[in-house]
Amino acid sequence: MPFPKLDFQKLFEQEQKQFWDEYPILIQALTKEDYDRPDIQDVAKHFEKSLRYNVPEGKKRRAMFAILIFRYLKKDATERECKMARMGGWAIELLQGCFLVADDIVDRSITRRGQKCWSQVVRNSRHAMNDVFHLEAAAFQLLDIYFKDEDYYVQLVKNMRKFIYYTLAGQHLDLTYACPKEIDFTHFTMETYKRIVKYKTSYYTFYFPATMGLIMAGVKDQNVYDEALALLIKMGEYFQIQDDFLDCYGDREVIGKIGTDIQDNKCSWLIVTALDNCTEEQKKVLKDNYGRWDENCVKKVRDLYRSLDIEGHFRRYEEVEYQNLCKLIKAMDVSKHPVPIYKIFLDKLFQREK
């Protein structure tokens, strides 16, 4: 039988508020023991500062995705179980904070989410990198604090470790193609791009939160996980292509950071699309200017994107892909899958500006 109808927007708003109410409790849980140790109180104070700076910002899409999938599938969840689901969501966001700090160090970024990058705040990249590991450890510590007595605890931990590995594999691919000894567009193909995105974004941003929600809700059917994967890999690709577009075309005041994909020689959707549509002469312009930290070079690449109407290519892609994803979601069995949750999050992504 289909699940009973819910006011999903109301549920979203309710859970979002309660989710944020748990954050002070999370900070206390993660720092209390260290504050009781006189010889490392300075470490605890620094980590609390890191927690307050690197984790709270952002839309928290990943956490809310996991929480709402859990709430949709487990209608009879107790308040204790709902609280645990929110802490599971915060474990995801601790990992997100960890990855963002690391990403900003690697990309030499200056701003993130409308504020200075953490490495700029502590003024020491090595110190900031240690905080990356601290945030990752805290995600597992949070699972231990709240889930260690649950029969699915080991599954949650193994699940998190697997997706950290996948994300690191994606980052490896991203950096490998972005850091050749000289500009080489040979591997800048849509096939390469999709492989990078699958591991760098899709697994971690959509499938990982979904699996956490499914696990906490007690879903055992492997077919449910497999069918979710088929959808969410494509949704993650859509999300990353939007990110690539916003890196170049987004309003810096809105997205909260200065895009550097051109300077960093990233194998982004924009450059791959440009290479698929440019002449040999235009390709030479790209080869002479892409991947260089020089304002004039960046401007030449942007000007070429404009002449190729890359923005138009993206707008057409987004409209078609949104409709395709809607069809995939509609075709799913609503008695097994959190179909309305998938649709809500897809709608929130469509034509986003940050």
Coordinates of C-alpha atoms in Angstrom, one line a residue:
M1 CA 0.0 0.0 0.0
P2 CA 1.2 3.6 -0.7
F3 CA 2.5 5.5 2.3
P4 CA 0.0 8.0 3.8
K5 CA 0.2 11.5 2.6
L6 CA 2.3 14.0 4.6
D7 CA 2.8 17.7 4.4
F8 CA 6.4 17.4 3.3
Q9 CA 7.2 21.1 3.3
K10 CA 6.0 21.3 6.9
L11 CA 8.0 18.2 7.8
F12 CA 11.1 19.7 6.2
E13 CA 10.7 23.0 8.1
Q14 CA 10.0 21.1 11.4
E15 CA 13.0 18.8 11.0
Q16 CA 15.3 21.6 9.9
K17 CA 14.6 23.6 13.1
Q18 CA 15.0 20.5 15.4
F19 CA 18.1 19.6 13.5
W20 CA 19.7 23.0 14.3
D21 CA 18.6 22.7 17.9
E22 CA 20.8 19.7 18.3
Y23 CA 24.0 21.5 17.3
P24 CA 25.0 22.9 20.7
I25 CA 24.4 19.5 22.1
L26 CA 26.7 18.0 19.5
I27 CA 29.5 20.5 20.3
Q28 CA 29.2 19.6 24.0
A29 CA 29.2 15.9 23.2
L30 CA 32.4 16.2 21.1
T31 CA 34.4 18.4 23.4
K32 CA 33.2 17.6 26.9
E33 CA 35.7 14.8 27.5
D34 CA 38.7 16.9 26.3
Y35 CA 37.6 19.8 28.4
D36 CA 37.9 17.5 31.4
R37 CA 41.6 16.8 30.5
P38 CA 43.6 19.8 31.8
D39 CA 46.6 19.0 29.6
I40 CA 44.7 19.3 26.3
Q41 CA 42.0 21.9 27.1
D42 CA 43.7 24.3 24.6
V43 CA 43.1 21.6 21.9
A44 CA 39.4 21.3 22.9
K45 CA 39.0 25.1 22.7
H46 CA 40.5 25.2 19.3
F47 CA 38.4 22.3 18.0
E48 CA 35.3 24.0 19.4
K49 CA 36.2 27.1 17.4
S50 CA 36.7 24.9 14.3
L51 CA 33.3 23.2 14.8
R52 CA 31.5 26.5 15.1
Y53 CA 33.2 28.0 12.1
N54 CA 33.4 25.1 9.5
V55 CA 30.2 23.1 10.0
P56 CA 27.2 25.4 10.6
E57 CA 27.2 27.3 7.3
G58 CA 25.5 26.0 4.2
K59 CA 22.1 24.6 3.3
K60 CA 22.7 21.2 5.0
R61 CA 21.1 19.4 2.0
R62 CA 22.9 16.1 2.7
A63 CA 21.8 15.9 6.3
M64 CA 18.2 16.8 5.6
F65 CA 18.1 14.3 2.8
A66 CA 19.1 11.5 5.2
I67 CA 16.7 12.7 7.9
L68 CA 13.7 13.1 5.7
I69 CA 14.2 9.7 4.1
F70 CA 14.3 8.2 7.5
R71 CA 11.2 10.1 8.7
Y72 CA 9.3 9.1 5.5
L73 CA 10.1 5.4 5.7
K74 CA 9.8 5.0 9.5
K75 CA 6.4 6.6 10.3
D76 CA 6.3 5.2 13.8
A77 CA 9.8 6.6 14.8
T78 CA 10.1 7.6 18.5
E79 CA 11.5 10.9 19.5
R80 CA 14.7 9.2 20.5
E81 CA 15.0 7.7 17.1
C82 CA 14.4 11.0 15.4
K83 CA 17.1 12.6 17.6
M84 CA 19.5 9.9 16.5
A85 CA 18.6 10.5 12.9
R86 CA 19.4 14.2 13.3
M87 CA 22.8 13.3 14.9
G88 CA 23.4 11.0 11.9
G89 CA 22.7 14.0 9.7
W90 CA 25.3 16.0 11.7
A91 CA 27.8 13.2 11.2
I92 CA 27.4 13.8 7.5
E93 CA 27.8 17.5 7.9
L94 CA 31.0 17.0 9.9
L95 CA 32.4 15.1 7.0
Q96 CA 31.2 17.9 4.7
G97 CA 33.1 20.4 6.8
C98 CA 36.2 18.2 6.7
F99 CA 36.1 17.9 2.9
L100 CA 35.5 21.6 2.4
V101 CA 38.5 22.7 4.5
A102 CA 40.7 20.2 2.7
D103 CA 39.4 21.3 -0.7
D104 CA 40.0 24.9 0.0
I105 CA 43.6 24.1 1.1
V106 CA 44.2 22.2 -2.1
D107 CA 42.6 24.8 -4.4
R108 CA 44.2 27.7 -2.6
S109 CA 40.8 29.2 -2.1
I110 CA 40.2 32.5 -0.2
T111 CA 36.5 32.4 0.6
R112 CA 33.9 29.8 1.3
R113 CA 30.2 30.3 2.1
G114 CA 30.7 34.0 2.2
Q115 CA 33.5 34.0 4.8
K116 CA 37.3 33.4 4.9
C117 CA 38.4 29.8 4.4
W118 CA 39.5 28.2 7.6
S119 CA 43.2 28.1 6.4
Q120 CA 43.0 31.9 6.1
V121 CA 41.5 32.2 9.6
V122 CA 44.2 30.0 11.3
R123 CA 46.9 31.4 8.9
N124 CA 48.6 28.0 8.7
S125 CA 47.7 25.3 6.1
R126 CA 49.4 22.6 8.2
H127 CA 47.3 23.5 11.2
A128 CA 44.2 23.6 9.0
M129 CA 45.0 20.2 7.6
N130 CA 45.2 18.7 11.1
D131 CA 41.7 20.2 11.7
V132 CA 40.5 18.3 8.6
F133 CA 41.5 15.0 10.3
H134 CA 39.9 16.2 13.6
L135 CA 36.6 16.8 11.8
E136 CA 36.6 13.4 10.2
A137 CA 37.4 11.7 13.5
A138 CA 34.5 13.7 15.1
A139 CA 32.0 12.3 12.5
F140 CA 32.9 8.7 13.6
Q141 CA 32.9 9.8 17.3
L142 CA 29.4 11.1 16.9
L143 CA 28.2 7.8 15.5
D144 CA 29.9 6.0 18.4
I145 CA 28.2 8.3 21.0
Y146 CA 24.7 7.9 19.6
F147 CA 24.5 4.6 17.7
K148 CA 27.0 2.2 19.4
D149 CA 24.1 0.1 20.9
E150 CA 22.1 -0.2 17.7
D151 CA 22.2 -3.4 15.7
Y152 CA 23.0 -1.4 12.6
Y153 CA 25.9 0.5 14.1
V154 CA 28.6 -1.5 12.3
Q155 CA 26.7 -1.1 9.0
L156 CA 26.6 2.7 9.5
V157 CA 30.4 2.9 10.2
K158 CA 31.3 0.7 7.3
N159 CA 29.0 2.7 5.1
M160 CA 30.6 6.0 6.1
R161 CA 34.1 4.6 5.5
K162 CA 33.2 3.3 2.1
F163 CA 31.9 6.6 0.9
I164 CA 34.9 8.5 2.3
Y165 CA 37.0 6.1 0.2
Y166 CA 34.9 6.8 -2.9
T167 CA 35.1 10.5 -2.4
L168 CA 38.8 10.4 -2.0
A169 CA 39.0 8.4 -5.2
G170 CA 37.0 11.1 -6.9
Q171 CA 39.3 13.8 -5.6
H172 CA 42.3 11.8 -6.8
L173 CA 40.9 11.7 -10.3
D174 CA 40.0 15.4 -10.2
L175 CA 43.5 16.4 -9.1
T176 CA 45.2 14.0 -11.5
Y177 CA 43.5 15.5 -14.6
A178 CA 43.9 19.1 -13.2
C179 CA 47.6 18.9 -12.6
P180 CA 49.5 17.7 -15.7
K181 CA 53.0 19.1 -16.4
E182 CA 51.5 21.0 -19.3
I183 CA 48.0 21.7 -20.5
D184 CA 46.7 18.6 -22.2
F185 CA 43.0 18.3 -23.2
T186 CA 43.3 14.7 -24.4
H187 CA 41.5 13.3 -21.4
F188 CA 39.0 16.2 -21.0
T189 CA 36.1 14.2 -22.3
M190 CA 32.6 13.7 -21.1
E191 CA 33.4 10.1 -20.2
T192 CA 36.3 11.3 -17.9
Y193 CA 34.2 14.0 -16.5
K194 CA 31.4 11.7 -15.5
R195 CA 33.8 9.2 -13.9
I196 CA 35.2 12.0 -11.7
V197 CA 31.8 13.3 -10.8
K198 CA 30.5 9.8 -9.9
Y199 CA 33.1 9.3 -7.2
K200 CA 33.7 12.9 -6.2
T201 CA 30.1 14.1 -5.9
S202 CA 27.3 11.6 -6.7
Y203 CA 28.1 8.9 -4.1
Y204 CA 28.9 11.3 -1.3
T205 CA 26.3 14.1 -1.9
F206 CA 23.3 11.9 -2.7
Y207 CA 23.7 8.2 -2.3
F208 CA 25.6 8.3 1.0
P209 CA 22.9 10.4 2.8
A210 CA 20.2 8.2 1.2
T211 CA 21.8 5.0 2.4
M212 CA 22.1 6.5 5.9
G213 CA 18.4 7.2 5.9
L214 CA 17.6 3.8 4.6
I215 CA 19.8 2.0 7.1
M216 CA 18.4 4.0 10.1
A217 CA 14.9 3.2 8.8
G218 CA 15.7 -0.5 8.8
V219 CA 15.5 -1.1 5.0
K220 CA 17.1 -4.5 4.2
D221 CA 16.1 -5.0 0.6
Q222 CA 19.2 -4.6 -1.6
N223 CA 17.1 -3.8 -4.6
V224 CA 15.9 -0.6 -2.9
Y225 CA 19.5 0.5 -2.5
D226 CA 20.4 -0.5 -6.1
E227 CA 17.4 1.4 -7.6
A228 CA 18.2 4.4 -5.5
L229 CA 21.8 4.3 -6.7
A230 CA 20.7 4.4 -10.3
L231 CA 18.7 7.6 -9.7
L232 CA 21.1 9.3 -7.3
I233 CA 24.2 8.9 -9.4
K234 CA 22.4 10.9 -12.1
M235 CA 21.1 13.4 -9.7
G236 CA 24.7 13.9 -8.4
E237 CA 25.9 14.5 -11.9
Y238 CA 23.2 17.1 -12.4
F239 CA 24.2 18.8 -9.1
Q240 CA 27.9 18.9 -10.0
I241 CA 27.2 20.3 -13.5
Q242 CA 25.2 23.1 -11.8
D243 CA 28.2 23.7 -9.5
D244 CA 30.6 23.9 -12.4
F245 CA 28.3 26.4 -14.1
L246 CA 28.0 28.5 -10.9
D247 CA 31.8 28.5 -10.4
C248 CA 32.1 30.6 -13.6
Y249 CA 28.7 32.3 -13.9
G250 CA 27.4 32.5 -10.4
D251 CA 27.1 35.7 -8.4
R252 CA 30.0 35.7 -6.0
E253 CA 27.8 37.5 -3.3
V254 CA 25.2 34.7 -3.6
I255 CA 27.4 31.6 -3.9
G256 CA 29.7 32.9 -1.2
K257 CA 33.0 32.1 -2.9
I258 CA 35.2 33.0 -5.8
G259 CA 35.3 30.3 -8.5
T260 CA 38.7 29.0 -9.6
D261 CA 38.0 26.1 -11.9
I262 CA 39.6 27.9 -14.9
Q263 CA 42.8 28.7 -13.0
D264 CA 42.9 25.3 -11.5
N265 CA 42.7 23.5 -14.9
K266 CA 39.7 21.5 -13.7
C267 CA 38.1 19.0 -16.0
S268 CA 34.7 20.8 -15.6
W269 CA 31.5 20.4 -17.6
L270 CA 32.1 23.9 -19.1
I271 CA 35.6 23.2 -20.6
V272 CA 34.5 19.7 -21.8
T273 CA 31.4 21.3 -23.5
A274 CA 33.6 24.1 -25.0
L275 CA 36.1 21.6 -26.4
D276 CA 33.2 19.6 -28.0
N277 CA 32.0 22.8 -29.7
C278 CA 35.0 24.8 -30.6
T279 CA 37.2 25.2 -33.7
E280 CA 40.9 24.3 -33.8
E281 CA 41.7 27.9 -33.5
Q282 CA 39.5 28.4 -30.5
K283 CA 41.0 25.2 -28.9
K284 CA 44.4 26.8 -29.2
V285 CA 43.1 29.9 -27.3
L286 CA 41.9 27.5 -24.6
K287 CA 45.2 25.7 -24.5
D288 CA 47.2 28.9 -24.2
N289 CA 45.1 30.3 -21.4
Y290 CA 43.3 27.6 -19.4
G291 CA 44.8 26.5 -16.1
R292 CA 46.8 29.7 -15.6
W293 CA 46.6 32.0 -12.6
D294 CA 46.5 35.2 -14.7
E295 CA 43.5 37.5 -14.9
N296 CA 44.0 38.1 -18.6
C297 CA 44.1 34.4 -19.3
V298 CA 41.0 33.8 -17.3
K299 CA 39.2 36.6 -19.1
K300 CA 40.1 35.1 -22.5
V301 CA 38.6 31.8 -21.5
R302 CA 35.5 33.4 -20.2
D303 CA 35.2 35.4 -23.4
L304 CA 35.5 32.2 -25.4
Y305 CA 32.8 30.6 -23.3
R306 CA 30.6 33.5 -24.1
S307 CA 31.2 33.3 -27.8
L308 CA 30.4 29.5 -27.7
D309 CA 27.2 30.3 -25.7
I310 CA 28.2 27.9 -22.9
E311 CA 25.5 29.4 -20.7
G312 CA 22.9 28.5 -23.4
H313 CA 24.2 25.0 -23.5
F314 CA 23.8 24.7 -19.8
R315 CA 20.3 26.1 -19.7
R316 CA 19.2 23.6 -22.3
Y317 CA 20.9 20.8 -20.5
E318 CA 19.3 21.7 -17.2
E319 CA 15.8 21.7 -18.6
V320 CA 16.1 18.4 -20.3
E321 CA 17.9 16.7 -17.4
Y322 CA 15.4 17.9 -14.9
Q323 CA 12.6 16.4 -16.9
N324 CA 14.5 13.1 -17.3
L325 CA 15.1 12.9 -13.5
C326 CA 11.4 13.6 -12.9
K327 CA 10.5 10.6 -15.1
L328 CA 13.0 8.4 -13.3
I329 CA 11.5 9.3 -9.9
K330 CA 7.9 8.9 -11.1
A331 CA 8.7 5.4 -12.3
M332 CA 9.9 4.2 -8.8
D333 CA 7.7 2.1 -6.6
V334 CA 6.3 4.5 -4.0
S335 CA 5.6 1.6 -1.6
K336 CA 9.4 0.9 -1.3
H337 CA 11.1 4.2 -2.1
P338 CA 10.8 7.7 -0.5
V339 CA 9.7 9.0 -3.9
P340 CA 8.2 12.4 -2.6
I341 CA 11.5 13.1 -0.8
Y342 CA 13.5 12.5 -4.0
K343 CA 11.2 14.9 -5.9
I344 CA 11.3 17.6 -3.2
F345 CA 15.1 17.7 -3.3
L346 CA 15.2 17.6 -7.1
D347 CA 12.9 20.6 -7.2
K348 CA 15.1 22.4 -4.7
L349 CA 18.0 21.9 -7.0
F350 CA 16.3 23.0 -10.2
Q351 CA 17.6 26.4 -11.4
R352 CA 19.4 27.0 -8.1
E353 CA 21.6 30.0 -7.8
K354 CA 24.0 28.7 -5.1

